Amino acid sequence: MEKWSLMAVATLLGLTVRWAVSLGSYSGAGKSPLYGDYEAQRHWQEVTYNLPVKHWYFNTSDNNLQYWGLDYPPLTAYHSLLCAYVAKLINPSWISLHTSHGHESLPHKLFMRATVLVADMLVYIPAVILYCCHLRETSTKKKIATALCILLYPGLILIDYGHFQYNSVSLGFALWGVLCLSYDLDLLGSIAFCLAINYKQMELYHSLPFFCYLLGKCFKKGLMGKGLLLLMKLGSVVVISFALCWLPFCTEVEQILQVLRRLFPVDRGLFEDKVANIWCTLSVLIKIKTVLSSQTQLKLSFALTFLSLLPCCIKLTLQPSLKGFKYALATCALSFFLFSFQVHEKSILLVAIPVCLVINEIPFMSVWFLLVSTFSMLPLLLKDGLLLSYTVTTLAFLTACTTSFSIFEKTSEDDLQLKTFSASVRKYIPWLRTFPNVMKSSFLVSITLMGTLTLMSATVDPPQKLPDLFPVAVSAVSCLHFLFFLLYFNVIAIWELGDSQNQKKSN
């Protein structure tokens, strides 16, 4: 009873922070003609309510795709339609065709913020609480601390409640998938993940770990017996789930093709804005978009993404484990973020949530990564006027994690799960004997650098010849951090987990 009471307090604190952030600025406020993501979400309600389904993704006189045309899968559109029905009951002018463009009012702002909060409470927050409550070999105190830190993660709060999106829905469905798989409810887990992909296509970042883990389970059961039966069930469930989600668009082949063209707009280029991935960082030195053709960029990004995630996926398929599955989610998503085509700043959330799932196992490195992931979106947050919210939520998160997990005391090789790896490397690099001190010092340098860049970005005007100096610096610094974390997560997923499994077998 006490555990649930404390969980309720943690949840209430998370909801309070969310609502406080939602009272501030949002993307594109008062900035015509396109405004921002807030207007995009409102406009999708307008389109889905007033137009027939077959026109939702097509450019027509009533649906100008250049003005925030729908570019997410069907479940996002259905969610917009559901919100539109509620908006119609409150104030029909909020979703009136054409005349509602750029609508901004306090009642409407409260309504839109409430839709995000309700979606959060129905999908994401219950998944977080249940996941933390059912952590194995973990004390009650640690379970509550884990839930609190995940719910206070500033990146997701700032994007959903500040910038304004519904990322918690797709991420929540993915969490439900992880939760179901952890209890061998493989069919339910597959359905949940299908819902995640059909809400936001970026959930494809997590698709290979789900696929490899389930395929590995089938191999383990034997493909001539129970494994084959499970594989057939999983295939049927996935096909049926997708068919139901896409049913209204299956009347014509052109309908399906048009939706796919909207979901995967290859013509937008390799990257947008100042995203903290390898392509944007390299573009400072080499103008990749100019030197390479679009097709070459596409092939190169595919090849590097595939090669960077291949070892982890092979390991997970051959030796499926829940722990390996969680690290594979982080590793594969980070590979996609760093090397794939058409990446947005907000896509780092797809890496952050799997890292949240292991915050109780590697608190020091998890907190470090989550701070960097939020910092990497700084240019976007400053553009939306969210500096104060960014500062307060980041400090609150760091305080909660430091208090709950004593992260500065969790820097030993065992705590970082690098015991086998460091023992092997120490033969060639003797200074690794001071490993805890090196990690603490690196963390402090990192925090100082991020704080300095944040302060300069907010207060100092860049040189006229280098107007993007600070956004580029933020992206480059974040990218270097992410490359380090990609190596770290791969070492755990491939090296350390393999060694621990071999020890169990020998025992």
XYZ file of N, CA and C in Angstrom, residues 76-292:
651
model
N -2.145 8.568 -35.919
C -2.054 9.997 -35.592
C -3.260 10.737 -36.142
N -3.646 10.382 -37.368
C -4.815 11.027 -37.975
C -6.088 10.705 -37.202
N -6.240 9.451 -36.769
C -7.432 9.076 -36.000
C -7.458 9.802 -34.655
N -6.290 9.945 -34.045
C -6.201 10.677 -32.780
C -6.601 12.141 -32.983
N -6.137 12.744 -34.093
C -6.515 14.129 -34.404
C -8.018 14.247 -34.593
N -8.612 13.252 -35.254
C -10.056 13.258 -35.471
C -10.812 13.168 -34.148
N -10.337 12.320 -33.243
C -10.968 12.188 -31.927
C -10.910 13.517 -31.166
N -9.755 14.168 -31.192
C -9.618 15.474 -30.536
C -10.525 16.507 -31.194
N -10.676 16.396 -32.514
C -11.512 17.348 -33.253
C -12.980 17.249 -32.827
N -13.454 16.041 -32.570
C -14.836 15.870 -32.121
C -15.055 16.551 -30.765
N -14.060 16.439 -29.893
C -14.167 17.114 -28.595
C -14.116 18.628 -28.782
N -13.210 19.101 -29.650
C -13.093 20.539 -29.922
C -14.398 21.093 -30.500
N -15.047 20.318 -31.349
C -16.309 20.744 -31.964
C -17.384 20.992 -30.905
N -17.389 20.139 -29.874
C -18.376 20.294 -28.800
C -18.125 21.560 -27.978
N -16.842 21.931 -27.837
C -16.492 23.092 -27.009
C -16.630 24.391 -27.794
N -15.995 24.430 -28.967
C -16.017 25.639 -29.800
C -15.749 25.259 -31.247
N -16.780 25.197 -32.086
C -16.620 24.769 -33.484
C -15.643 25.632 -34.278
N -15.444 26.875 -33.888
C -14.547 27.751 -34.648
C -13.090 27.296 -34.573
N -12.761 26.478 -33.584
C -11.385 26.004 -33.445
C -10.969 25.114 -34.612
N -11.947 24.445 -35.246
C -11.603 23.507 -36.324
C -12.375 23.808 -37.607
N -12.885 25.014 -37.742
C -13.614 25.364 -38.970
C -12.646 25.401 -40.147
N -13.084 24.892 -41.283
C -12.219 24.752 -42.455
C -11.766 26.120 -42.954
N -10.464 26.275 -43.143
C -9.812 27.485 -43.653
C -9.798 28.638 -42.642
N -10.940 28.996 -42.098
C -11.014 30.201 -41.250
C -10.333 30.025 -39.899
N -10.040 28.797 -39.529
C -9.422 28.566 -38.221
C -7.892 28.594 -38.274
N -7.316 28.807 -39.452
C -5.855 28.805 -39.571
C -5.209 29.825 -38.630
N -4.230 29.365 -37.878
C -3.513 30.254 -36.976
C -4.290 30.660 -35.748
N -5.369 29.929 -35.449
C -6.201 30.298 -34.287
C -5.390 30.207 -32.999
N -5.420 31.263 -32.220
C -4.733 31.298 -30.926
C -5.617 32.007 -29.907
N -5.953 31.298 -28.849
C -6.716 31.885 -27.750
C -6.416 31.089 -26.492
N -6.645 31.698 -25.340
C -6.356 31.022 -24.078
C -7.188 29.752 -23.894
N -8.514 29.790 -24.159
C -9.295 28.549 -24.014
C -8.792 27.432 -24.926
N -8.422 27.818 -26.162
C -7.938 26.784 -27.090
C -6.587 26.237 -26.644
N -5.737 27.108 -26.124
C -4.443 26.658 -25.618
C -4.623 25.669 -24.470
N -5.537 25.959 -23.570
C -5.810 25.052 -22.447
C -6.339 23.715 -22.957
N -7.204 23.779 -23.982
C -7.751 22.551 -24.558
C -6.645 21.699 -25.178
N -5.790 22.327 -25.984
C -4.723 21.582 -26.657
C -3.747 20.991 -25.634
N -3.408 21.778 -24.619
C -2.517 21.258 -23.578
C -3.166 20.078 -22.851
N -4.466 20.185 -22.637
C -5.177 19.103 -21.939
C -5.162 17.817 -22.757
N -5.225 17.933 -24.094
C -5.205 16.720 -24.931
C -3.873 15.984 -24.784
N -2.784 16.732 -24.662
C -1.476 16.095 -24.465
C -1.427 15.409 -23.103
N -1.929 16.095 -22.083
C -1.900 15.549 -20.724
C -2.755 14.287 -20.624
N -3.927 14.305 -21.243
C -4.807 13.133 -21.203
C -4.152 11.950 -21.915
N -3.552 12.207 -23.088
C -2.868 11.141 -23.822
C -1.723 10.564 -22.992
N -1.010 11.444 -22.316
C 0.085 11.036 -21.435
C -0.425 10.130 -20.319
N -1.525 10.540 -19.695
C -2.075 9.801 -18.561
C -2.686 8.462 -18.975
N -3.143 8.367 -20.209
C -3.780 7.131 -20.678
C -2.778 6.118 -21.216
N -1.691 6.591 -21.805
C -0.783 5.673 -22.500
C 0.600 5.606 -21.845
N 1.292 6.739 -21.760
C 2.703 6.731 -21.368
C 2.915 6.516 -19.863
N 2.256 7.318 -19.047
C 2.499 7.264 -17.598
C 2.136 5.902 -16.994
N 0.984 5.290 -17.339
C 0.703 3.951 -16.796
C 1.767 2.924 -17.177
N 2.293 3.029 -18.405
C 3.338 2.089 -18.836
C 4.601 2.268 -17.994
N 4.966 3.515 -17.710
C 6.150 3.794 -16.885
C 5.964 3.238 -15.475
N 4.801 3.509 -14.883
C 4.548 3.069 -13.498
C 4.560 1.546 -13.400
N 3.885 0.879 -14.328
C 3.848 -0.590 -14.290
C 5.224 -1.189 -14.536
N 5.973 -0.592 -15.452
C 7.328 -1.086 -15.725
C 8.184 -0.999 -14.463
N 8.121 0.134 -13.786
C 8.935 0.328 -12.586
C 8.470 -0.557 -11.426
N 7.170 -0.745 -11.310
C 6.632 -1.583 -10.220
C 7.045 -3.041 -10.360
N 7.264 -3.476 -11.602
C 7.565 -4.881 -11.833
C 9.035 -5.120 -12.161
N 9.900 -4.154 -11.813
C 11.335 -4.376 -11.973
C 11.773 -5.516 -11.052
N 12.507 -6.449 -11.597
C 12.917 -7.616 -10.817
C 14.193 -7.323 -10.038
N 14.296 -7.963 -8.873
C 15.471 -7.832 -8.008
C 15.789 -6.362 -7.707
N 14.731 -5.589 -7.463
C 14.888 -4.157 -7.190
C 14.049 -3.794 -5.974
N 14.609 -3.008 -5.073
C 13.894 -2.612 -3.860
C 12.761 -1.644 -4.192
N 11.813 -1.530 -3.281
C 10.681 -0.616 -3.476
C 11.162 0.823 -3.628
N 12.138 1.190 -2.798
C 12.675 2.551 -2.861
C 13.266 2.849 -4.233
N 13.971 1.866 -4.786
C 14.601 2.052 -6.090
C 13.563 2.090 -7.208
N 12.512 1.325 -7.073
C 11.440 1.346 -8.073
C 10.784 2.723 -8.145
N 10.507 3.292 -6.980
C 9.874 4.624 -6.929
C 10.826 5.684 -7.477
N 12.110 5.569 -7.109
C 13.112 6.520 -7.611
C 13.219 6.442 -9.132
N 13.165 5.222 -9.673
C 13.237 5.036 -11.124
C 12.038 5.684 -11.809
N 10.850 5.458 -11.266
C 9.640 6.049 -11.841
C 9.700 7.568 -11.813
N 10.138 8.117 -10.686
C 10.217 9.572 -10.556
C 11.178 10.168 -11.583
N 12.348 9.563 -11.730
C 13.355 10.099 -12.658
C 12.897 9.984 -14.103
N 12.241 8.872 -14.452
C 11.736 8.730 -15.824
C 10.661 9.776 -16.106
N 9.758 9.974 -15.148
C 8.669 10.936 -15.351
C 9.165 12.378 -15.370
N 10.335 12.630 -14.774
C 10.882 13.981 -14.765
C 11.877 14.224 -15.903
N 12.077 13.231 -16.781
C 13.013 13.419 -17.895
C 12.613 14.654 -18.700
N 13.462 15.675 -18.750
C 13.059 16.966 -19.327
C 12.863 16.966 -20.836
N 13.593 16.112 -21.562
C 13.495 16.122 -23.014
C 12.083 15.918 -23.514
N 11.426 14.856 -23.037
C 10.073 14.539 -23.478
C 9.078 15.600 -23.013
N 9.230 16.079 -21.793
C 8.324 17.104 -21.260
C 8.400 18.374 -22.096
N 9.611 18.815 -22.413
C 9.792 20.069 -23.153
C 9.268 19.974 -24.578
N 9.436 18.827 -25.209
C 8.969 18.688 -26.590
C 7.450 18.534 -26.647
N 6.879 17.733 -25.777
C 5.431 17.503 -25.829
C 4.625 18.658 -25.245
N 5.118 19.262 -24.175
C 4.341 20.301 -23.493
C 4.824 21.710 -23.805
N 6.058 21.822 -24.306
C 6.570 23.131 -24.687
C 6.485 23.315 -26.183
N 7.325 22.589 -26.908
C 7.315 22.650 -28.375
C 5.948 22.270 -28.918
N 5.346 21.286 -28.376
C 3.988 20.792 -28.588
C 3.897 19.662 -29.615
N 3.901 18.440 -29.083
C 3.670 17.232 -29.877
C 3.052 16.168 -28.977
N 2.847 14.972 -29.571
C 2.267 13.857 -28.820
C 3.215 12.652 -28.853
N 4.506 12.883 -28.622
C 5.477 11.784 -28.658
C 5.210 10.740 -27.578
N 4.589 11.150 -26.493
C 4.337 10.214 -25.395
C 3.396 9.081 -25.807
N 2.591 9.303 -26.848
C 1.674 8.248 -27.287
C 2.448 7.109 -27.942
N 3.263 7.434 -28.956
C 4.016 6.377 -29.641
C 5.042 5.742 -28.697
N 5.711 6.570 -27.897
C 6.687 6.030 -26.948
C 6.000 5.197 -25.869
N 4.795 5.621 -25.496
C 4.025 4.851 -24.519
C 3.634 3.485 -25.049
N 3.179 3.436 -26.308
C 2.848 2.141 -26.921
C 4.084 1.245 -26.976
N 5.242 1.824 -27.331
C 6.482 1.037 -27.369
C 6.820 0.499 -25.972
N 6.603 1.326 -24.937
C 6.846 0.871 -23.561
C 5.914 -0.275 -23.177
N 4.661 -0.182 -23.608
C 3.736 -1.285 -23.364
C 4.237 -2.559 -24.041
N 4.833 -2.392 -25.238
C 5.403 -3.543 -25.924
C 6.532 -4.170 -25.128
N 7.430 -3.331 -24.597
C 8.541 -3.830 -23.773
C 8.010 -4.528 -22.526
N 7.015 -3.930 -21.894
C 6.431 -4.488 -20.674
C 5.806 -5.858 -20.943
N 5.073 -5.969 -22.046
C 4.441 -7.255 -22.393
C 5.487 -8.327 -22.685
N 6.527 -7.963 -23.431
C 7.566 -8.946 -23.755
C 8.297 -9.416 -22.501
N 8.411 -8.542 -21.510
C 9.107 -8.926 -20.276
C 8.317 -9.968 -19.489
N 7.034 -10.124 -19.795
C 6.199 -11.140 -19.150
C 5.764 -12.220 -20.129
N 6.540 -12.367 -21.217
C 6.295 -13.398 -22.235
C 4.929 -13.268 -22.901
N 4.362 -12.085 -22.870
C 3.112 -11.823 -23.596
C 3.489 -11.291 -24.978
N 4.076 -12.183 -25.770
C 4.690 -11.765 -27.029
C 3.680 -11.222 -28.041
N 2.506 -11.805 -28.088
C 1.501 -11.356 -29.051
C 0.990 -9.961 -28.686
N 0.711 -9.756 -27.397
C 0.262 -8.432 -26.947
C 1.366 -7.393 -27.140
N 2.596 -7.799 -26.887
C 3.724 -6.889 -27.094
C 3.862 -6.487 -28.551
N 3.640 -7.433 -29.449
C 3.708 -7.141 -30.887
C 2.597 -6.180 -31.305
N 1.414 -6.376 -30.762
C 0.299 -5.478 -31.075
C 0.614 -4.063 -30.600
N 1.126 -3.961 -29.370
C 1.459 -2.642 -28.815
C 2.494 -1.934 -29.680
N 3.515 -2.674 -30.131
C 4.541 -2.037 -30.946
C 4.016 -1.679 -32.339
N 3.122 -2.478 -32.869
C 2.480 -2.128 -34.149
C 1.709 -0.815 -34.019
N 1.050 -0.619 -32.887
C 0.338 0.638 -32.644
C 1.327 1.804 -32.584
N 2.497 1.557 -31.974
C 3.523 2.606 -31.886
C 3.981 3.031 -33.281
N 4.287 2.060 -34.139
C 4.744 2.369 -35.503
C 3.654 3.070 -36.289
N 2.411 2.658 -36.085
C 1.300 3.250 -36.833
C 0.847 4.586 -36.258
N 1.483 5.005 -35.173
C 1.249 6.358 -34.663
C 2.348 7.299 -35.146
N 3.601 6.846 -35.057
C 4.723 7.642 -35.579
C 5.726 6.706 -36.240
N 6.028 6.982 -37.494
C 6.900 6.103 -38.259
C 8.326 6.051 -37.712
N 8.718 7.051 -36.907
C 10.063 7.039 -36.327
C 10.271 5.868 -35.361
N 9.170 5.232 -34.934
C 9.307 4.050 -34.079
C 9.991 2.899 -34.809
N 10.190 3.053 -36.121
C 10.981 2.067 -36.854
C 12.396 1.980 -36.287
N 12.845 3.032 -35.588
C 14.146 2.991 -34.914
C 14.222 1.799 -33.956
N 13.073 1.405 -33.396
C 13.029 0.317 -32.419
C 12.625 -1.017 -33.038
N 12.345 -1.025 -34.324
C 11.756 -2.224 -34.937
C 12.712 -3.414 -34.970
N 13.990 -3.170 -35.266
C 14.927 -4.292 -35.359
C 15.137 -4.999 -34.013
N 15.293 -4.292 -32.891
C 15.382 -5.016 -31.612
C 14.138 -5.859 -31.308
N 12.950 -5.319 -31.578
C 11.730 -6.111 -31.371
C 11.758 -7.350 -32.260
N 12.093 -7.148 -33.529
C 12.112 -8.259 -34.489
C 13.153 -9.300 -34.089
N 14.374 -8.857 -33.797
C 15.463 -9.786 -33.495
C 15.217 -10.547 -32.190
N 14.669 -9.851 -31.192
C 14.396 -10.507 -29.905
C 13.338 -11.609 -30.079
N 12.269 -11.291 -30.788
C 11.196 -12.271 -30.984
C 11.648 -13.402 -31.902
N 12.421 -13.063 -32.931
C 12.948 -14.112 -33.814
C 13.892 -15.020 -33.041
N 14.713 -14.436 -32.179
C 15.614 -15.229 -31.348
C 14.858 -16.179 -30.435
N 13.722 -15.730 -29.895
C 12.896 -16.600 -29.049
C 12.340 -17.762 -29.867
N 11.958 -17.469 -31.106
C 11.447 -18.530 -31.982
C 12.540 -19.556 -32.268
N 13.762 -19.081 -32.556
C 14.886 -19.989 -32.787
C 15.144 -20.846 -31.548
N 15.054 -20.224 -30.391
C 15.331 -20.904 -29.130
C 14.327 -22.032 -28.872
N 13.082 -21.792 -29.260
C 12.030 -22.799 -29.069
C 12.094 -23.892 -30.122
N 12.824 -23.604 -31.215
C 12.946 -24.590 -32.295
C 11.988 -24.307 -33.427
N 12.548 -24.075 -34.608
C 11.709 -23.709 -35.758
C 10.968 -24.898 -36.364
N 11.151 -26.068 -35.787
C 10.387 -27.226 -36.255
C 9.258 -27.573 -35.285
N 9.096 -26.759 -34.248
C 8.061 -27.067 -33.264
C 7.377 -25.825 -32.754
N 7.531 -25.549 -31.439
C 6.861 -24.402 -30.826
C 7.341 -23.070 -31.407
N 8.595 -23.036 -31.813
C 9.131 -21.803 -32.381
C 8.436 -21.412 -33.663
N 8.168 -22.394 -34.519
C 7.475 -22.130 -35.783
C 6.051 -21.649 -35.523
N 5.389 -22.259 -34.560
C 4.027 -21.852 -34.215
C 4.007 -20.407 -33.711
N 4.971 -20.072 -32.842
C 5.055 -18.702 -32.328
C 5.333 -17.722 -33.459
N 6.207 -18.091 -34.372
C 6.542 -17.220 -35.508
C 5.313 -16.959 -36.368
N 4.509 -17.989 -36.607
C 3.287 -17.835 -37.412
C 2.275 -16.952 -36.690
N 2.154 -17.124 -35.384
C 1.234 -16.290 -34.602
C 1.655 -14.821 -34.638
N 2.964 -14.601 -34.457
C 3.474 -13.226 -34.464
C 3.253 -12.575 -35.827
N 3.543 -13.330 -36.890
C 3.333 -12.796 -38.234
C 1.882 -12.441 -38.475
N 0.972 -13.310 -38.026
C -0.468 -13.061 -38.215
C -0.915 -11.823 -37.443
N -0.437 -11.698 -36.210
C -0.814 -10.561 -35.372
C -0.354 -9.241 -35.990
N 0.877 -9.232 -36.502
C 1.420 -8.016 -37.112
C 0.618 -7.641 -38.353
N 0.344 -8.606 -39.205
C -0.413 -8.342 -40.445
C -1.806 -7.820 -40.125
N -2.484 -8.458 -39.170
C -3.842 -8.043 -38.812
C -3.834 -6.639 -38.193
N -2.845 -6.363 -37.330
C -2.760 -5.042 -36.689
C -2.574 -3.941 -37.725
N -1.664 -4.156 -38.661
C -1.436 -3.161 -39.703
C -2.654 -3.022 -40.604
N -3.289 -4.154 -40.930
C -4.458 -4.124 -41.816
C -5.596 -3.307 -41.194
N -5.827 -3.481 -39.909
C -6.888 -2.733 -39.234
C -6.577 -1.238 -39.184
N -5.301 -0.902 -38.939
C -4.925 0.514 -38.874
C -5.050 1.197 -40.245
N -4.746 0.465 -41.279
C -4.713 1.046 -42.626
C -5.986 0.784 -43.432
N -6.965 0.108 -42.835
C -8.157 -0.318 -43.561
C -8.837 0.797 -44.371
N -9.056 1.999 -43.790
C -9.730 3.061 -44.568
C -8.945 3.526 -45.792
N -7.637 3.221 -45.825
C -6.797 3.677 -46.942
C -6.523 2.562 -47.948
N -7.136 1.415 -47.736
C -6.879 0.263 -48.598
C -7.866 0.138 -49.753
N -8.635 1.182 -49.988
C -9.612 1.136 -51.091
C -8.933 1.213 -52.452
N -7.794 1.923 -52.512
C -7.042 2.063 -53.760
C -5.545 1.968 -53.467
N -4.809 1.439 -54.447
C -3.363 1.337 -54.293
C -2.739 2.732 -54.173
N -3.274 3.696 -54.941
C -2.727 5.051 -54.932
C -2.870 5.706 -53.561
N -3.939 5.339 -52.845
C -4.123 5.860 -51.480
C -2.958 5.423 -50.592
N -2.638 4.146 -50.637
C -1.558 3.610 -49.809
C -0.220 4.243 -50.201
N 0.017 4.346 -51.500
C 1.279 4.919 -51.978
C 1.421 6.378 -51.558
N 0.313 7.134 -51.603
C 0.365 8.542 -51.224
C 0.674 8.707 -49.728
N 0.070 7.850 -48.913
C 0.364 7.908 -47.471
C 1.843 7.611 -47.232
N 2.370 6.602 -47.926
C 3.779 6.247 -47.769
C 4.694 7.376 -48.241
N 4.304 8.056 -49.322
C 5.106 9.191 -49.790
C 5.133 10.308 -48.764
N 4.022 10.499 -48.073
C 3.974 11.527 -47.031
C 4.783 11.122 -45.794
N 4.820 9.816 -45.504
C 5.533 9.346 -44.314
C 7.044 9.341 -44.516
N 7.480 9.112 -45.744
C 8.913 9.013 -46.027
C 9.299 9.960 -47.161
N 9.354 11.259 -46.872
C 9.668 12.271 -47.895
C 11.167 12.350 -48.172
N 11.644 11.491 -49.042
C 13.074 11.412 -49.335
C 13.612 12.727 -49.884
N 12.758 13.486 -50.561
C 13.220 14.713 -51.212
C 13.548 15.831 -50.222
N 13.287 15.640 -48.943
C 13.602 16.686 -47.956
C 15.098 16.791 -47.670
N 15.864 15.798 -48.043
C 17.305 15.874 -47.861
C 17.820 15.052 -46.698
N 19.147 15.078 -46.536
C 19.830 14.230 -45.567
C 19.485 14.582 -44.127
N 19.384 15.872 -43.815
C 19.030 16.309 -42.465
C 18.421 17.697 -42.537
N 17.741 18.090 -41.459
C 17.128 19.410 -41.379
C 17.650 20.130 -40.137
N 17.733 21.456 -40.245
C 18.180 22.284 -39.123
C 19.540 21.805 -38.606
N 19.781 21.981 -37.331
C 21.084 21.638 -36.748
C 20.932 20.437 -35.824
N 20.703 19.286 -36.443
C 20.517 18.066 -35.672
C 21.879 17.511 -35.270
N 21.957 16.916 -34.080
C 23.245 16.468 -33.527
C 23.630 15.080 -34.023
N 23.653 14.888 -35.356
C 24.104 13.607 -35.892
C 25.368 13.790 -36.715
N 25.878 12.705 -37.250
C 27.178 12.725 -37.914
C 27.159 13.566 -39.185
N 26.028 13.579 -39.901
C 25.967 14.287 -41.180
C 25.995 15.801 -40.975
N 25.242 16.280 -40.031
C 25.230 17.720 -39.752
C 26.591 18.178 -39.232
N 27.208 17.358 -38.393
C 28.511 17.714 -37.839
C 29.595 17.728 -38.922
N 29.580 16.711 -39.792
C 30.563 16.654 -40.869
C 30.377 17.773 -41.887
N 29.136 18.251 -42.003
C 28.851 19.311 -42.976
C 29.548 20.620 -42.637
N 30.014 20.747 -41.406
C 30.797 21.924 -41.037
C 32.115 21.941 -41.813
N 32.666 20.734 -42.056
C 33.934 20.602 -42.768
C 33.747 20.285 -44.248
N 32.761 19.407 -44.527
C 32.511 18.981 -45.913
C 31.034 19.197 -46.222
N 30.732 19.968 -47.239
C 29.344 20.230 -47.605
C 28.768 18.995 -48.316
N 28.337 18.037 -47.495
C 27.907 16.743 -48.018
C 26.749 16.883 -49.008
N 25.810 17.756 -48.700
C 24.644 17.931 -49.572
C 25.038 18.447 -50.954
N 26.163 19.152 -51.036
C 26.634 19.689 -52.309
C 27.530 18.695 -53.043
N 28.395 18.021 -52.290
C 29.381 17.107 -52.889
C 28.732 15.829 -53.400
N 27.764 15.280 -52.630
C 27.138 14.001 -52.989
C 25.719 14.200 -53.514
